[in-house]
Coordinates of C-alpha atoms and ligand atoms in Angstrom, one line a residue:
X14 CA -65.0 -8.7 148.4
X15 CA -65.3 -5.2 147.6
X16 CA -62.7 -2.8 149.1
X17 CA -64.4 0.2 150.5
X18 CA -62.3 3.0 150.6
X19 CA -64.1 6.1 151.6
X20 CA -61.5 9.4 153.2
X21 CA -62.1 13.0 154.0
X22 CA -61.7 15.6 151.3
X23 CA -58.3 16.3 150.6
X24 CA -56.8 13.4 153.2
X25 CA -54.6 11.1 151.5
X26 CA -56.0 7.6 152.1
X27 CA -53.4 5.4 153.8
X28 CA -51.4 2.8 153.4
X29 CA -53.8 -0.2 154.8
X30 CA -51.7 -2.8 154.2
X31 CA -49.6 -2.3 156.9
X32 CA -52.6 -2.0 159.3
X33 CA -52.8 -4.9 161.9
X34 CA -54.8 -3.8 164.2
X35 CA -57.9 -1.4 165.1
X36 CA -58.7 0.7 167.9
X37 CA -62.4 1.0 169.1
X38 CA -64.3 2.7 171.4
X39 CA -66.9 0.7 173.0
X40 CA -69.2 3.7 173.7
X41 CA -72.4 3.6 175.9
X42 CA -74.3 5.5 172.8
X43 CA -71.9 4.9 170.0
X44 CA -69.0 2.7 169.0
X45 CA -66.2 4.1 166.9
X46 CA -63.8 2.0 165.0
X47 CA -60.5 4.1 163.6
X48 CA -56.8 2.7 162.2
X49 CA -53.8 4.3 162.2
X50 CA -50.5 4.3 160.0
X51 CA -47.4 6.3 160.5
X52 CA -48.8 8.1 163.3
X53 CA -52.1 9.4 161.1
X54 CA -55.2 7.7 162.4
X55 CA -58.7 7.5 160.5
X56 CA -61.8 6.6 161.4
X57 CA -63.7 3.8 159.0
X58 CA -66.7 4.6 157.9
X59 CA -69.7 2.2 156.8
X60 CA -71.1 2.2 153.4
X61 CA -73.0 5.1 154.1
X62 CA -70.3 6.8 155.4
X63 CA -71.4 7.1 158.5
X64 CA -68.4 6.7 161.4
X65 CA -70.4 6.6 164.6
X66 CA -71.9 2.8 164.9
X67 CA -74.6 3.1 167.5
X68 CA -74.1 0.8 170.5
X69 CA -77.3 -1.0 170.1
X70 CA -78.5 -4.3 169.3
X71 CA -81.5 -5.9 168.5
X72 CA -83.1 -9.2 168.3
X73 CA -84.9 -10.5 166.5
X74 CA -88.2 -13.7 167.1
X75 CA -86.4 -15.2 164.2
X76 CA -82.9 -15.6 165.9
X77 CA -81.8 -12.8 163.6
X78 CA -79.1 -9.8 165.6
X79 CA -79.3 -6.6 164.3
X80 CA -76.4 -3.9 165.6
X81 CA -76.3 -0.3 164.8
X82 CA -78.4 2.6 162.7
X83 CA -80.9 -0.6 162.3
X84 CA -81.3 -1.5 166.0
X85 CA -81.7 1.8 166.9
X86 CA -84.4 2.7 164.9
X87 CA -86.4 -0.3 166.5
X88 CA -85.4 0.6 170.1
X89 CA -88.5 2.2 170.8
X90 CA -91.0 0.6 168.7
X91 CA -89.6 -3.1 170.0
X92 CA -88.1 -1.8 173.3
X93 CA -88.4 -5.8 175.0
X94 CA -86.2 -7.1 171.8
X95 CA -83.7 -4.1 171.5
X96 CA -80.8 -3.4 174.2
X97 CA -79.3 0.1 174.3
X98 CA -76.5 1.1 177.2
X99 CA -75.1 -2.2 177.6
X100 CA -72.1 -0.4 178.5
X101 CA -73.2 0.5 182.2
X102 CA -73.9 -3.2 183.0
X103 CA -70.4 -4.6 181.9
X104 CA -68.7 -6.4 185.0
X105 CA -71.9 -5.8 187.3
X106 CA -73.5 -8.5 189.4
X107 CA -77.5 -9.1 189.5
X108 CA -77.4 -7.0 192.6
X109 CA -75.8 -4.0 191.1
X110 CA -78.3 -4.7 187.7
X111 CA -81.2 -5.0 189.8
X112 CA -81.0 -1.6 191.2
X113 CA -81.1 -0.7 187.5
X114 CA -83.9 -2.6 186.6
X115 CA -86.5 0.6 186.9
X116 CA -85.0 1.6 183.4
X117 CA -84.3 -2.2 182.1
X118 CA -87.5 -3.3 180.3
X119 CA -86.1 -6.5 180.7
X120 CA -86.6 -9.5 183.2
X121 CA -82.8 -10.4 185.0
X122 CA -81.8 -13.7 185.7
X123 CA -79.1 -16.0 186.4
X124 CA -78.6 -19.3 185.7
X125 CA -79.6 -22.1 188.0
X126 CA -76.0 -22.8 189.1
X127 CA -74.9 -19.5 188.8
X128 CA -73.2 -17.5 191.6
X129 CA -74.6 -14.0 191.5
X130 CA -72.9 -13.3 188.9
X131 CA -69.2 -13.7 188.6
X132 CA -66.0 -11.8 188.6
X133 CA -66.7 -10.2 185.1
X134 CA -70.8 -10.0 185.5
X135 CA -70.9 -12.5 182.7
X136 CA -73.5 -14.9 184.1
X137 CA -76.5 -11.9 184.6
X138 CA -78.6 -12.8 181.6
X139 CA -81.2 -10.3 180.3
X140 CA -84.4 -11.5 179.1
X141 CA -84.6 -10.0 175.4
X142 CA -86.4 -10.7 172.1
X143 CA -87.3 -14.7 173.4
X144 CA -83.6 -15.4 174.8
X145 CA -81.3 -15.0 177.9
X146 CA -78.1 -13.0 177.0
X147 CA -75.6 -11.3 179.0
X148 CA -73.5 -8.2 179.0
X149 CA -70.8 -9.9 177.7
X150 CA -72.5 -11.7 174.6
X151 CA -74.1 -8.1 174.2
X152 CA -71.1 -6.3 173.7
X153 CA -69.6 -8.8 171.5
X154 CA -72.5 -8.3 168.9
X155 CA -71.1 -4.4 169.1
X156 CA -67.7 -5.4 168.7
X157 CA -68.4 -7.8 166.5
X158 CA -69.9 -5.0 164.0
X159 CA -66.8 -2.8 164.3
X160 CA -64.3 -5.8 163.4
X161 CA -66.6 -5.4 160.1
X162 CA -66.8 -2.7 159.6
X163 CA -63.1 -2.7 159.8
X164 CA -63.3 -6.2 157.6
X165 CA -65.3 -4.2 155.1
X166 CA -63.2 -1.3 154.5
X167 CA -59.9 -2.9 154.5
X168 CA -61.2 -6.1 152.4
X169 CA -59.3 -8.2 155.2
X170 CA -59.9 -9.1 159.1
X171 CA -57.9 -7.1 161.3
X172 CA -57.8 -9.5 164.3
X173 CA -56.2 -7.5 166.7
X174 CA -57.5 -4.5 168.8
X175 CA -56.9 -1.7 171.2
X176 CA -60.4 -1.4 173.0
X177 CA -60.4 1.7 175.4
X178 CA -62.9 1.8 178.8
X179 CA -63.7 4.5 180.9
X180 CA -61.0 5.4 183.6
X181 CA -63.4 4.3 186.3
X182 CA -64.0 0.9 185.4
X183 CA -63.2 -1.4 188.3
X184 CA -61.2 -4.7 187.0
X185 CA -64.8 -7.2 186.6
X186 CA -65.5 -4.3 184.1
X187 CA -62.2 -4.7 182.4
X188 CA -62.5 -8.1 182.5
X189 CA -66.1 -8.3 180.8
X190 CA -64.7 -6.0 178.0
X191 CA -61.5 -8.4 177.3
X192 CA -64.2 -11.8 177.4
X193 CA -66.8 -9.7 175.0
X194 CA -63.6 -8.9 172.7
X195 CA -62.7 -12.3 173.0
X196 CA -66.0 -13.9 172.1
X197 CA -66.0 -11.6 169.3
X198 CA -62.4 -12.9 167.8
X199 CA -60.6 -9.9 168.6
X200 CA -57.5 -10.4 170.5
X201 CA -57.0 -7.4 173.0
X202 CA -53.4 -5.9 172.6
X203 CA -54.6 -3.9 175.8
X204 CA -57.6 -1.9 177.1
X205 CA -56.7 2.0 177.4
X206 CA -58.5 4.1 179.0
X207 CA -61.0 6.9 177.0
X208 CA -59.5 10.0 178.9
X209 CA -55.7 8.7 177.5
X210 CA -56.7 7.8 174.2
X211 CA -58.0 11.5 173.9
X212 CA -54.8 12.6 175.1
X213 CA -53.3 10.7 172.9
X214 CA -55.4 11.9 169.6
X215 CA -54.2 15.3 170.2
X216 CA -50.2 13.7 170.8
X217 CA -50.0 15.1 174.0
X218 CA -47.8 12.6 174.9
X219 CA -45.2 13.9 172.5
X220 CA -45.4 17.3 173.8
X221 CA -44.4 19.5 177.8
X222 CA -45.1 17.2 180.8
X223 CA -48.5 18.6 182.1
X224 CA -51.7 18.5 183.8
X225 CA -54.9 17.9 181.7
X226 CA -58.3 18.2 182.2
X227 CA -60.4 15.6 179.8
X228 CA -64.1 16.7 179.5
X229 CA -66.5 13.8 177.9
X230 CA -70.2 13.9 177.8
X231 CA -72.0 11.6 175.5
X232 CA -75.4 10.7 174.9
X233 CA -76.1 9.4 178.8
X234 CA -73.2 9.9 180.5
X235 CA -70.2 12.5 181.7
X236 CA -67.1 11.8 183.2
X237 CA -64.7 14.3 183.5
X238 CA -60.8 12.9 184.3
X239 CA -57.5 14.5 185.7
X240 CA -54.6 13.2 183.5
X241 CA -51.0 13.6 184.5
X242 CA -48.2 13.4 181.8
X243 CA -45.2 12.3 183.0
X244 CA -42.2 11.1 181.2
X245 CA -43.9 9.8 178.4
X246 CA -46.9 7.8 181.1
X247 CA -50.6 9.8 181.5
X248 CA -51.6 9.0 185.8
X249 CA -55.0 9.3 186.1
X250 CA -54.8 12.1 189.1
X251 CA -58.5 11.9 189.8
X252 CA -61.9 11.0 188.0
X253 CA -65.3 12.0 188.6
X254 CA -69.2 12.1 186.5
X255 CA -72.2 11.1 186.6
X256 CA -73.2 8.0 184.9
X257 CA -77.2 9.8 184.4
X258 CA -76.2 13.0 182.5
X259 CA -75.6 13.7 179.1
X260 CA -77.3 14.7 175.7
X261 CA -80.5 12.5 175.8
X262 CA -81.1 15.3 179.3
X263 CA -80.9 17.7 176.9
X264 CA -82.8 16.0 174.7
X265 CA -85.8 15.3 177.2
X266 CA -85.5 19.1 178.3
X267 CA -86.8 19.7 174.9
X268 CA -89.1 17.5 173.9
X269 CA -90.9 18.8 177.1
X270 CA -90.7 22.6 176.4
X271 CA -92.4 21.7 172.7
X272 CA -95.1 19.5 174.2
X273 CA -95.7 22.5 176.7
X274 CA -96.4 24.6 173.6
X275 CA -98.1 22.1 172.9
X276 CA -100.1 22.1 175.9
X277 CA -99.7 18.7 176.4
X278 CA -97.3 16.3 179.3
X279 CA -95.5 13.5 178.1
X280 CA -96.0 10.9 180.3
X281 CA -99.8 10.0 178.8
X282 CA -98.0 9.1 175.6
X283 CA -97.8 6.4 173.3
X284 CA -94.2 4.9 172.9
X285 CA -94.2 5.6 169.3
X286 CA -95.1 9.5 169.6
X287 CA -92.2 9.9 172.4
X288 CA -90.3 8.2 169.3
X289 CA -91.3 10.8 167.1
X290 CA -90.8 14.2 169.7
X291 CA -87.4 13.1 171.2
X292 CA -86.1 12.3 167.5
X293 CA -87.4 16.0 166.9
X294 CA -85.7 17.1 170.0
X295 CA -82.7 15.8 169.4
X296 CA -82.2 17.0 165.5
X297 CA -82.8 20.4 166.8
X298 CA -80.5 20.1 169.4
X299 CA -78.1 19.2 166.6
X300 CA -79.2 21.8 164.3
X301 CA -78.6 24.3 167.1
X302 CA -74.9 23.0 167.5
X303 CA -74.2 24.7 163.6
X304 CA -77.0 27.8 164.0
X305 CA -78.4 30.3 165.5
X306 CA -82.4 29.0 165.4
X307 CA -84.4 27.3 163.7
X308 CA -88.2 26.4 163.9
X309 CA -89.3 22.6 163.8
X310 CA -92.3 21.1 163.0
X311 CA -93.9 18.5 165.1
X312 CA -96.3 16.5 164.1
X313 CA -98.7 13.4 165.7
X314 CA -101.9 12.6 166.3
X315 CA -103.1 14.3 162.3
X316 CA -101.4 17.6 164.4
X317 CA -99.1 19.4 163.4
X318 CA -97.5 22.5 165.5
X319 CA -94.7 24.7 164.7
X320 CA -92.0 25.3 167.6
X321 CA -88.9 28.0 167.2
X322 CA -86.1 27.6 169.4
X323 CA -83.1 29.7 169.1
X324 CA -80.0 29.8 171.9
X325 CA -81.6 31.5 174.8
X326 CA -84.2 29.2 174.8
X327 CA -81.9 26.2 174.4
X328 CA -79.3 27.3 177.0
X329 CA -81.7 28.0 179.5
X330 CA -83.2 24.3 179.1
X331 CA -80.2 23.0 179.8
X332 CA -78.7 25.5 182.3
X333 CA -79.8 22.9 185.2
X334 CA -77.3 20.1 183.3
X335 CA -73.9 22.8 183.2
X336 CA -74.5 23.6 186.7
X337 CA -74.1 19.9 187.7
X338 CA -71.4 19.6 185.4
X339 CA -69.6 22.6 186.8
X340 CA -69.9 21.4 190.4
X341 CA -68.1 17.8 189.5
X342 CA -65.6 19.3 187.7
X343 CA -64.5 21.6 190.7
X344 CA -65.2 18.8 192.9
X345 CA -62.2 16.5 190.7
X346 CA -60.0 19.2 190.4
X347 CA -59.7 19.2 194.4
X348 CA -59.8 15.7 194.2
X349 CA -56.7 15.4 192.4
X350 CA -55.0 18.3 195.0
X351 CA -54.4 20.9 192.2
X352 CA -55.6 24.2 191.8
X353 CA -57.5 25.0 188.0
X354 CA -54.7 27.1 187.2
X355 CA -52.4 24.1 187.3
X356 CA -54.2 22.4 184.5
X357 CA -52.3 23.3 181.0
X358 CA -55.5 21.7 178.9
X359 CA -58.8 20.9 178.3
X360 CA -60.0 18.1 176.1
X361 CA -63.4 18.4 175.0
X362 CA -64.7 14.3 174.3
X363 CA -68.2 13.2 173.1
X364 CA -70.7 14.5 170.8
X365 CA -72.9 16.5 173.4
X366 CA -69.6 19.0 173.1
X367 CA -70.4 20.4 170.1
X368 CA -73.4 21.8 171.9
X369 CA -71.9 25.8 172.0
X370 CA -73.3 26.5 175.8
X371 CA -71.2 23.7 176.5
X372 CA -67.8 24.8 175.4
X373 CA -68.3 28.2 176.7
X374 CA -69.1 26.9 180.1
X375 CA -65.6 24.6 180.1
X376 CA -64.0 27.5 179.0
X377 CA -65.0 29.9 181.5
X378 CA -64.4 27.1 183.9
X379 CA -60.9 26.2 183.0
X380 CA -60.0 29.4 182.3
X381 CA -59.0 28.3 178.8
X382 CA -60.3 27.5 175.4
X383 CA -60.4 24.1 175.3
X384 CA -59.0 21.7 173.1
X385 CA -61.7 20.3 170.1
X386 CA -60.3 20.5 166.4
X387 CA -60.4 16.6 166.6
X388 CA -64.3 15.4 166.0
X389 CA -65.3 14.9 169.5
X390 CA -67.5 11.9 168.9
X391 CA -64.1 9.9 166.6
X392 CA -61.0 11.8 169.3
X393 CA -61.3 8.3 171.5
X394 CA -61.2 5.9 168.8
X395 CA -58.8 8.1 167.0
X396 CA -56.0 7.9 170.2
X397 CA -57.0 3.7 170.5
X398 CA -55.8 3.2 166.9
X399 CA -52.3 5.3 167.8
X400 CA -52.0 2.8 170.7
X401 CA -52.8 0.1 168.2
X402 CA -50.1 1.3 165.5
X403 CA -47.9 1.5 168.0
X404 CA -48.4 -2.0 169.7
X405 CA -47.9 -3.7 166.8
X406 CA -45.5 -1.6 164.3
X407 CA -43.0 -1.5 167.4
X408 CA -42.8 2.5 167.2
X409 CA -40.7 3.5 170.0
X410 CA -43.6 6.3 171.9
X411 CA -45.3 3.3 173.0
X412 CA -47.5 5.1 175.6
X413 CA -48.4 3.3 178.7
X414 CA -51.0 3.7 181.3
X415 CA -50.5 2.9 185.1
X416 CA -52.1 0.5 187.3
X417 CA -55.1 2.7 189.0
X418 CA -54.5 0.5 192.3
X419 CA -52.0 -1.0 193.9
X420 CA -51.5 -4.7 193.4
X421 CA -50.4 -7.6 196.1
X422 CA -50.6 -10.6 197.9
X423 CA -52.3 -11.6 201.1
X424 CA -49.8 -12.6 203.8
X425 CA -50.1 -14.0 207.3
X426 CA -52.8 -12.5 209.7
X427 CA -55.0 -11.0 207.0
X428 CA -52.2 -8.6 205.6
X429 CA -52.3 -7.0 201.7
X430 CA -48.4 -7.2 201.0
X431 CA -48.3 -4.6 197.9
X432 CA -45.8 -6.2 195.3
X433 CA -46.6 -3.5 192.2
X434 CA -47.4 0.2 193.5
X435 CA -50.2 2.1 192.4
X436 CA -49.3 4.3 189.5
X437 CA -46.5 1.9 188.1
X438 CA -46.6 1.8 184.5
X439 CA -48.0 -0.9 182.7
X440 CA -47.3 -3.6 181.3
X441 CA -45.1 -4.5 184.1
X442 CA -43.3 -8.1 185.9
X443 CA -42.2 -7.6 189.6
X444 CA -40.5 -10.8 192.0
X445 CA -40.5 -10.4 195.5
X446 CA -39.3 -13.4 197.8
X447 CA -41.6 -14.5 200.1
X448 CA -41.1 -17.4 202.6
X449 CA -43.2 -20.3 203.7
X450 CA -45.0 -20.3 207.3
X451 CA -43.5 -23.7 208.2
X452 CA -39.9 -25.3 207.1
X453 CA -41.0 -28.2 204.6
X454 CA -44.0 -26.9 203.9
X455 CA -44.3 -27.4 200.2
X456 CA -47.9 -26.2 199.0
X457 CA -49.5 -22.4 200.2
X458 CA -52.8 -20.3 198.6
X459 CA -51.8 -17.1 196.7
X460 CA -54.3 -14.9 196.8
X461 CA -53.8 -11.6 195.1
X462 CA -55.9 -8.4 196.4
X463 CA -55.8 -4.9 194.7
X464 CA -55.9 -1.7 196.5
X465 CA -54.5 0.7 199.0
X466 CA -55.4 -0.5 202.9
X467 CA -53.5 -2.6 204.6
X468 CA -55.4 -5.4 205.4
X469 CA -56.7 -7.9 202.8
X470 CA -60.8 -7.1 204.2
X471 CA -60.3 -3.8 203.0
X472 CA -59.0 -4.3 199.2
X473 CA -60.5 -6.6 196.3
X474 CA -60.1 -9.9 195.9
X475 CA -59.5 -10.3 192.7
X476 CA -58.1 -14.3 192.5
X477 CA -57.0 -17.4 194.5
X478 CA -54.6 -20.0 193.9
X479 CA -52.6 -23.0 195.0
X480 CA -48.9 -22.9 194.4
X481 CA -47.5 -26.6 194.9
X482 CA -44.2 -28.7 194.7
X483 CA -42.5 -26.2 196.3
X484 CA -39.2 -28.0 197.2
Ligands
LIG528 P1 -71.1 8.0 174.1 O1 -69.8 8.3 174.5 O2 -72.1 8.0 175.2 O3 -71.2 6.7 173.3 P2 -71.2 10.1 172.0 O4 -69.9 10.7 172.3 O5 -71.3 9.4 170.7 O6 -71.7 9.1 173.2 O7 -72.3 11.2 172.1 C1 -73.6 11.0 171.8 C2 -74.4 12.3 172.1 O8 -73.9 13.4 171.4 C3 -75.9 12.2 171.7 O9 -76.7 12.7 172.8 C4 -76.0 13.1 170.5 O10 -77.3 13.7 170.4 C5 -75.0 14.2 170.8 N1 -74.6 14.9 169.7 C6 -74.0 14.5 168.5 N2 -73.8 15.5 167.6 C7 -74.3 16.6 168.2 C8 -74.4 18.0 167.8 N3 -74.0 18.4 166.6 N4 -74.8 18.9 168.7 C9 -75.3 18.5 169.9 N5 -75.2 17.2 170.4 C10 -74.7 16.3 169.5
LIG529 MG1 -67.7 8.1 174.6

């Protein structure tokens, strides 16, 4: 096989024979695969060098999967064979899907001996392209497609793999993220979460102890997270979003303004014209990122029309999206009991911060320029492949993250016994002595619960067992 080996201008490509592991970011648009050696990470392109892989995956009457660029460009043409946003159904049972199901063109189902679902969500099938597949399988196309990618550029498989997850994924999201790496062949040396891996990207782990703000909004989604560095350990302080805002609003916001123009609405329209103005929309939006204005030229139905839009326009399109995003960031920095001057940094994550309206608003907000000299849409991917050098090449900052939730066991009359506090860094082995109800007794149910209340009703279960032969 050919060895790919495509770098930035002027960076010195690395040393990839010492590279045993990836880190990836499983993103709900986009999926970013990166390596890193002696502390230098890089994202790997594709043969076009393109580094963003979109999360998307298509399939095909003929049994054929199709992930990425390809996919996406079929989304709306085939929209019953092509799944987008995977991401938000990871670890969620048919009850939690069906709610969704207003924006799933598919048919949910489960299996005829299934049980709602499952721990990780794994037995929810969607109906797509002629077959049943779930969340799981799904994301194990995507992941799948990075290990490639990685395969490709490195003319070797790279097994192993730092996958990172949004703070606020509960554990049957975790979960379904370790079982799609695993049906993929990737062995998970740990999940981190996106918020550290930013962190991380920008070594804020090497430098002060301090409070940090980290500011992601993608293509659908924005979650903004309260990161403590401590001794060498980032504690999530406090996390908040919305899992319904991100660039494709301000993408929508102006398709609709050039249909106006246009004098037309867009919900008479044929799937393949929205195709063509929300593709329009969304180049300008780009465009705009890099210039002042710009014109664009839409054209459908043997029309064509001419639209300008220049930064007024533009920020007052989107104005209605910064005031929501303004409100939840207040909102989490009284969540996590500090004032905004406490906070010595903003990350900015995710492509929709490039978007100039944006920055300006965070740093009003924060009262600082933020932090974005790292790509926005690679900084995730780019802190998952430190983690990964430093998992496996032993390098002695080997950042950890804590456990969200406290962890225990349930105990006589319904009790939650906490054996590992919340916020104790992880990886981490505790004993605790407990004692049988009855002398002789030699067989009792374990049954460890997660959270903070005191009885076992009010935490998660999150597993049972029998422990017997004890003597
Ligand atoms: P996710 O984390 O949801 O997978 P990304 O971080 O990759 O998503 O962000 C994708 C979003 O970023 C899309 O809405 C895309 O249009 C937007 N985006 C990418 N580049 C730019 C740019 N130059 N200007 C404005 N928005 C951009
Ligand atoms: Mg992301």
């Amino acid at each position: 096989m050919m060895v790919i080996d495509i770098h930035e201008p002027g960076q010195t490509p690395l040393q990839h024979e010492a590279v045993s592991a990836v880190g990836i970011d499983l993103g709900t648009t986009n999926s970013v695969v990166a390596i890193a050696q002696d502390g230098q990470p890089q994202v790997i392109r594709d043969s076009d060098g393109e580094a963003l892989l979109p999360s998307v995956v298509a399939y095909g009457a003929d049994g054929s999967v199709t992930v990425g660029a390809e996919a996406h460009r079929r989304l709306l043409e085939d929209p019953r064979d092509v799944v987008s946003s995977v991401k938000r159904l990871m670890g969620r049972g048919l009850d939690d899907i069906k709610t969704l199901s207003g924006v799933l063109p598919f048919e949910v189902s489960v299996p005829a001996d299934g049980d709602g679902g499952g721990e990780s969500g794994g037995m929810v099938r969607l109906h797509v392209g002629g077959r049943h597949v779930s969340p799981v399988e799904i994301s194990a196309e995507i992941l799948r497609a990075a290990a490639a990618r990685a395969e490709a550029a490195l003319g070797r498989p790279v097994p192993q793999a730092v996958i990172t997850v949004p703070a606020y994924f509960d554990d049957a999201a975790r979960t379904a993220t370790r079982d799609a790496a695993k049906l993929a062949g990737l062995d998970v040396l740990r999940l981190v979460n996106e918020p550290t891996a930013a962190a991380l990207a920008y070594g804020l782990d090497k430098g002060a102890e301090g409070l940090y703000a980290i500011y992601d909004l993608g293509g659908g989604t924005f979650d903004i997270s309260i990161l403590r560095m401590e001794k060498g350990v980032f504690q999530v302080l406090a996390t908040g979003g919305d899992a319904a805002l991100g660039g494709d609003d301000f993408d929508h916001a102006i398709a609709e303004h050039f249909l106006a123009e246009r004098g037309l609405e867009s919900i008479r329209m044929e799937p393949a014209t929205v195709k063509t103005v929300l593709s329009l929309a969304r180049r300008a939006k780009e465009e705009l990122s890099s210039r002042d204005s710009s014109s664009f030229r839409l054209e459908f139905n043997g029309e064509a029309t001419f639209h300008p839009l220049d930064h007024d326009m533009f920020n007052a399109l989107i104005e209605p999206f910064m005031t929501r995003t303004d409100a939840i960031c207040r909102q989490v920095v009284e969540d996590a009991e500090i004032a905004m001057e406490d906070i010595d940094g903003v990350v900015l994550v995710g492509g929709s911060t490039r978007v100039p309206l944006v920055r300006e608003r965070v740093a009003a907000l924060f009262g600082a320029e933020p932090l974005a000299d790292i790509d926005p849409d690679s900084v995730v991917a780019l802190g998952a492949a430190l983690q990964a050098e430093a998992l496996t090449q032993g390098s002695d900052t080997l950042l950890l993250d804590v456990t969200p939730l406290s962890l225990g066991i349930e105990t006589m009359g319904g009790l939650a016994e906490k054996v590992i506090y919340r916020n104790t860094p992880i990886p981490v082995a505790k004993a605790q002595d407990f004692t049988t109800y009855q002398d002789g007794q030699t067989g009792m149910i374990i049954h460890a619960v997660q959270g903070e209340r005191e009885t076992v009703d009010e935490c998660r279960s999150l597993a049972r067992f029998e422990l017997t032969g004890i003597p």
